[in-house]
Amino acid sequence: MEHQDNHRSLQFALARSYAIYFIFSIVGLFADNFFPIGTPTSHGQIIAVLCFAAGTILIWWAQATSGVKSSTPYFERGPYRFLRNPTQIGILILIGGYAAISGSIIFLATALVGYFISDIFFKKYEAILHAQYGDQYKQYKQSVPKVF
């Protein structure tokens, strides 16, 4: 029962984190219509395609890894071996792709603010994992960077 409660708490913390991203991205899209800052560049399309591909692959890999039943915790497999929050980084890369293709500085700025605010919920997520896995998660956290 405790494991199931931890799983729900983890999912709740992550859902809030992703919702913050979404809300700030929407705010950025609307703000860009009223206060357009920046212009698309000729290289924006190439950068956007690369960001869309890389972000999508990273998110898919992270979600596929975390859903697999295994004797080892998901944070020791897949992209979690390299990043503590690969889904959030994947979303940030996707946002960078949109900012590159649209040239919207204000959209990128609001998305970055959303990323830093979502970190509040990511800290809760990490606290739950620490409570569940103890020293194993503590060692993981010390050896794997949060971003890059």
PDB file of C-alpha atoms in Angstrom:
ATOM      1  CA  MET A   1       0.000   0.000   0.000  1.00  0.00           C
ATOM      2  CA  GLU A   2       2.832   2.428   0.868  1.00  0.00           C
ATOM      3  CA  HIS A   3       4.522   1.785  -2.495  1.00  0.00           C
ATOM      4  CA  GLN A   4       1.240   2.570  -4.268  1.00  0.00           C
ATOM      5  CA  ASP A   5       0.857   5.807  -2.274  1.00  0.00           C
ATOM      6  CA  ASN A   6       4.432   6.801  -3.156  1.00  0.00           C
ATOM      7  CA  HIS A   7       3.713   6.063  -6.815  1.00  0.00           C
ATOM      8  CA  ARG A   8       0.613   8.286  -6.724  1.00  0.00           C
ATOM      9  CA  SER A   9       2.567  11.042  -4.956  1.00  0.00           C
ATOM     10  CA  LEU A  10       5.328  10.806  -7.552  1.00  0.00           C
ATOM     11  CA  GLN A  11       2.825  11.018 -10.398  1.00  0.00           C
ATOM     12  CA  PHE A  12       1.062  13.946  -8.708  1.00  0.00           C
ATOM     13  CA  ALA A  13       4.332  15.873  -8.295  1.00  0.00           C
ATOM     14  CA  LEU A  14       5.304  15.230 -11.911  1.00  0.00           C
ATOM     15  CA  ALA A  15       1.843  16.187 -13.191  1.00  0.00           C
ATOM     16  CA  ARG A  16       2.056  19.508 -11.371  1.00  0.00           C
ATOM     17  CA  SER A  17       5.520  20.097 -12.748  1.00  0.00           C
ATOM     18  CA  TYR A  18       4.366  19.450 -16.324  1.00  0.00           C
ATOM     19  CA  ALA A  19       1.252  21.585 -15.787  1.00  0.00           C
ATOM     20  CA  ILE A  20       3.456  24.523 -14.813  1.00  0.00           C
ATOM     21  CA  TYR A  21       5.344  24.091 -18.088  1.00  0.00           C
ATOM     22  CA  PHE A  22       2.087  24.001 -20.009  1.00  0.00           C
ATOM     23  CA  ILE A  23       0.615  27.072 -18.307  1.00  0.00           C
ATOM     24  CA  PHE A  24       3.729  29.168 -18.795  1.00  0.00           C
ATOM     25  CA  SER A  25       4.012  28.038 -22.416  1.00  0.00           C
ATOM     26  CA  ILE A  26       0.424  29.139 -23.088  1.00  0.00           C
ATOM     27  CA  VAL A  27       1.097  32.458 -21.359  1.00  0.00           C
ATOM     28  CA  GLY A  28       4.181  32.844 -23.564  1.00  0.00           C
ATOM     29  CA  LEU A  29       2.211  32.150 -26.732  1.00  0.00           C
ATOM     30  CA  PHE A  30      -0.397  34.764 -25.837  1.00  0.00           C
ATOM     31  CA  ALA A  31       2.210  37.277 -24.692  1.00  0.00           C
ATOM     32  CA  ASP A  32       4.077  36.849 -27.979  1.00  0.00           C
ATOM     33  CA  ASN A  33       0.940  37.934 -29.849  1.00  0.00           C
ATOM     34  CA  PHE A  34       0.740  41.172 -27.862  1.00  0.00           C
ATOM     35  CA  PHE A  35       4.456  41.859 -27.352  1.00  0.00           C
ATOM     36  CA  PRO A  36       6.330  40.210 -30.223  1.00  0.00           C
ATOM     37  CA  ILE A  37      10.041  40.243 -29.455  1.00  0.00           C
ATOM     38  CA  GLY A  38      12.407  38.568 -31.867  1.00  0.00           C
ATOM     39  CA  THR A  39      12.148  37.333 -35.416  1.00  0.00           C
ATOM     40  CA  PRO A  40      12.607  33.918 -37.010  1.00  0.00           C
ATOM     41  CA  THR A  41      16.040  33.261 -38.469  1.00  0.00           C
ATOM     42  CA  SER A  42      16.981  31.332 -41.583  1.00  0.00           C
ATOM     43  CA  HIS A  43      18.528  28.605 -39.416  1.00  0.00           C
ATOM     44  CA  GLY A  44      15.494  28.411 -37.135  1.00  0.00           C
ATOM     45  CA  GLN A  45      13.806  25.666 -39.142  1.00  0.00           C
ATOM     46  CA  ILE A  46      16.840  23.380 -39.016  1.00  0.00           C
ATOM     47  CA  ILE A  47      17.327  24.001 -35.298  1.00  0.00           C
ATOM     48  CA  ALA A  48      13.609  23.440 -34.689  1.00  0.00           C
ATOM     49  CA  VAL A  49      13.559  20.088 -36.505  1.00  0.00           C
ATOM     50  CA  LEU A  50      16.595  18.918 -34.529  1.00  0.00           C
ATOM     51  CA  CYS A  51      15.038  20.094 -31.245  1.00  0.00           C
ATOM     52  CA  PHE A  52      11.669  18.509 -32.055  1.00  0.00           C
ATOM     53  CA  ALA A  53      13.339  15.189 -32.884  1.00  0.00           C
ATOM     54  CA  ALA A  54      15.722  15.204 -29.898  1.00  0.00           C
ATOM     55  CA  GLY A  55      13.062  16.346 -27.411  1.00  0.00           C
ATOM     56  CA  THR A  56      10.516  13.802 -28.614  1.00  0.00           C
ATOM     57  CA  ILE A  57      13.017  10.930 -28.527  1.00  0.00           C
ATOM     58  CA  LEU A  58      14.207  11.884 -25.029  1.00  0.00           C
ATOM     59  CA  ILE A  59      10.646  12.119 -23.674  1.00  0.00           C
ATOM     60  CA  TRP A  60       9.645   8.822 -25.300  1.00  0.00           C
ATOM     61  CA  TRP A  61      12.774   7.064 -23.981  1.00  0.00           C
ATOM     62  CA  ALA A  62      12.184   8.388 -20.456  1.00  0.00           C
ATOM     63  CA  GLN A  63       8.517   7.407 -20.416  1.00  0.00           C
ATOM     64  CA  ALA A  64       9.224   3.972 -21.909  1.00  0.00           C
ATOM     65  CA  THR A  65      11.957   3.335 -19.343  1.00  0.00           C
ATOM     66  CA  SER A  66       9.946   4.437 -16.321  1.00  0.00           C
ATOM     67  CA  GLY A  67       7.001   2.217 -17.245  1.00  0.00           C
ATOM     68  CA  VAL A  68       8.978  -1.041 -17.423  1.00  0.00           C
ATOM     69  CA  LYS A  69       8.754  -3.429 -14.475  1.00  0.00           C
ATOM     70  CA  SER A  70      12.243  -4.391 -13.374  1.00  0.00           C
ATOM     71  CA  SER A  71      14.234  -5.394 -10.334  1.00  0.00           C
ATOM     72  CA  THR A  72      16.256  -2.171 -10.622  1.00  0.00           C
ATOM     73  CA  PRO A  73      14.631   1.226 -10.043  1.00  0.00           C
ATOM     74  CA  TYR A  74      13.797   3.101 -13.227  1.00  0.00           C
ATOM     75  CA  PHE A  75      16.191   5.893 -12.277  1.00  0.00           C
ATOM     76  CA  GLU A  76      19.081   3.517 -12.898  1.00  0.00           C
ATOM     77  CA  ARG A  77      17.980   2.736 -16.473  1.00  0.00           C
ATOM     78  CA  GLY A  78      17.508   4.529 -19.788  1.00  0.00           C
ATOM     79  CA  PRO A  79      18.084   8.280 -19.941  1.00  0.00           C
ATOM     80  CA  TYR A  80      17.830   8.447 -16.149  1.00  0.00           C
ATOM     81  CA  ARG A  81      21.399   7.144 -16.049  1.00  0.00           C
ATOM     82  CA  PHE A  82      22.475  10.498 -17.538  1.00  0.00           C
ATOM     83  CA  LEU A  83      19.814  12.989 -16.364  1.00  0.00           C
ATOM     84  CA  ARG A  84      17.650  13.073 -13.260  1.00  0.00           C
ATOM     85  CA  ASN A  85      14.733  14.656 -15.112  1.00  0.00           C
ATOM     86  CA  PRO A  86      14.865  13.641 -18.800  1.00  0.00           C
ATOM     87  CA  THR A  87      11.180  14.325 -19.493  1.00  0.00           C
ATOM     88  CA  GLN A  88      11.469  17.903 -18.269  1.00  0.00           C
ATOM     89  CA  ILE A  89      14.638  18.393 -20.294  1.00  0.00           C
ATOM     90  CA  GLY A  90      12.889  16.898 -23.339  1.00  0.00           C
ATOM     91  CA  ILE A  91      10.050  19.384 -22.911  1.00  0.00           C
ATOM     92  CA  LEU A  92      12.554  22.218 -22.590  1.00  0.00           C
ATOM     93  CA  ILE A  93      14.248  21.082 -25.822  1.00  0.00           C
ATOM     94  CA  LEU A  94      10.850  21.014 -27.589  1.00  0.00           C
ATOM     95  CA  ILE A  95      10.136  24.521 -26.328  1.00  0.00           C
ATOM     96  CA  GLY A  96      13.533  25.621 -27.627  1.00  0.00           C
ATOM     97  CA  GLY A  97      12.571  24.187 -31.020  1.00  0.00           C
ATOM     98  CA  TYR A  98       9.369  26.189 -31.117  1.00  0.00           C
ATOM     99  CA  ALA A  99      11.234  29.316 -30.021  1.00  0.00           C
ATOM    100  CA  ALA A 100      13.794  28.733 -32.799  1.00  0.00           C
ATOM    101  CA  ILE A 101      11.184  28.360 -35.524  1.00  0.00           C
ATOM    102  CA  SER A 102       9.019  31.249 -34.310  1.00  0.00           C
ATOM    103  CA  GLY A 103      11.858  33.493 -33.185  1.00  0.00           C
ATOM    104  CA  SER A 104       9.840  34.260 -30.054  1.00  0.00           C
ATOM    105  CA  ILE A 105      12.075  35.402 -27.238  1.00  0.00           C
ATOM    106  CA  ILE A 106       9.143  36.073 -24.913  1.00  0.00           C
ATOM    107  CA  PHE A 107       7.836  32.511 -25.393  1.00  0.00           C
ATOM    108  CA  LEU A 108      11.261  31.109 -24.548  1.00  0.00           C
ATOM    109  CA  ALA A 109      11.552  33.393 -21.517  1.00  0.00           C
ATOM    110  CA  THR A 110       8.166  32.400 -20.089  1.00  0.00           C
ATOM    111  CA  ALA A 111       8.909  28.718 -20.685  1.00  0.00           C
ATOM    112  CA  LEU A 112      12.204  29.062 -18.806  1.00  0.00           C
ATOM    113  CA  VAL A 113      10.394  30.738 -15.917  1.00  0.00           C
ATOM    114  CA  GLY A 114       7.965  27.797 -15.963  1.00  0.00           C
ATOM    115  CA  TYR A 115      10.897  25.378 -15.860  1.00  0.00           C
ATOM    116  CA  PHE A 116      12.370  27.033 -12.774  1.00  0.00           C
ATOM    117  CA  ILE A 117       8.998  27.184 -11.010  1.00  0.00           C
ATOM    118  CA  SER A 118       8.313  23.534 -11.876  1.00  0.00           C
ATOM    119  CA  ASP A 119      11.519  22.734 -10.015  1.00  0.00           C
ATOM    120  CA  ILE A 120       9.553  23.192  -6.779  1.00  0.00           C
ATOM    121  CA  PHE A 121       7.535  20.086  -7.636  1.00  0.00           C
ATOM    122  CA  PHE A 122      10.595  18.246  -8.887  1.00  0.00           C
ATOM    123  CA  LYS A 123      12.147  18.680  -5.440  1.00  0.00           C
ATOM    124  CA  LYS A 124       9.037  17.058  -3.925  1.00  0.00           C
ATOM    125  CA  TYR A 125       9.398  14.217  -6.451  1.00  0.00           C
ATOM    126  CA  GLU A 126      13.028  13.721  -5.410  1.00  0.00           C
ATOM    127  CA  ALA A 127      12.105  13.778  -1.711  1.00  0.00           C
ATOM    128  CA  ILE A 128       9.590  10.980  -2.303  1.00  0.00           C
ATOM    129  CA  LEU A 129      12.189   8.924  -4.170  1.00  0.00           C
ATOM    130  CA  HIS A 130      14.704   9.514  -1.389  1.00  0.00           C
ATOM    131  CA  ALA A 131      12.166   8.370   1.201  1.00  0.00           C
ATOM    132  CA  GLN A 132      11.400   5.259  -0.851  1.00  0.00           C
ATOM    133  CA  TYR A 133      14.943   4.250  -1.893  1.00  0.00           C
ATOM    134  CA  GLY A 134      17.121   5.876   0.782  1.00  0.00           C
ATOM    135  CA  ASP A 135      20.875   5.766   0.202  1.00  0.00           C
ATOM    136  CA  GLN A 136      20.443   4.190  -3.222  1.00  0.00           C
ATOM    137  CA  TYR A 137      18.683   7.342  -4.472  1.00  0.00           C
ATOM    138  CA  LYS A 138      21.040   9.610  -2.535  1.00  0.00           C
ATOM    139  CA  GLN A 139      24.045   8.074  -4.330  1.00  0.00           C
ATOM    140  CA  TYR A 140      22.225   8.308  -7.655  1.00  0.00           C
ATOM    141  CA  LYS A 141      21.398  11.972  -7.023  1.00  0.00           C
ATOM    142  CA  GLN A 142      25.042  12.729  -6.206  1.00  0.00           C
ATOM    143  CA  SER A 143      26.357  11.031  -9.337  1.00  0.00           C
ATOM    144  CA  VAL A 144      23.786  12.050 -11.972  1.00  0.00           C
ATOM    145  CA  PRO A 145      23.297  15.711 -12.910  1.00  0.00           C
ATOM    146  CA  LYS A 146      19.879  17.271 -12.781  1.00  0.00           C
ATOM    147  CA  VAL A 147      20.202  18.869 -16.190  1.00  0.00           C
ATOM    148  CA  PHE A 148      23.387  18.130 -18.154  1.00  0.00           C
TER     149      PHE A 148
END
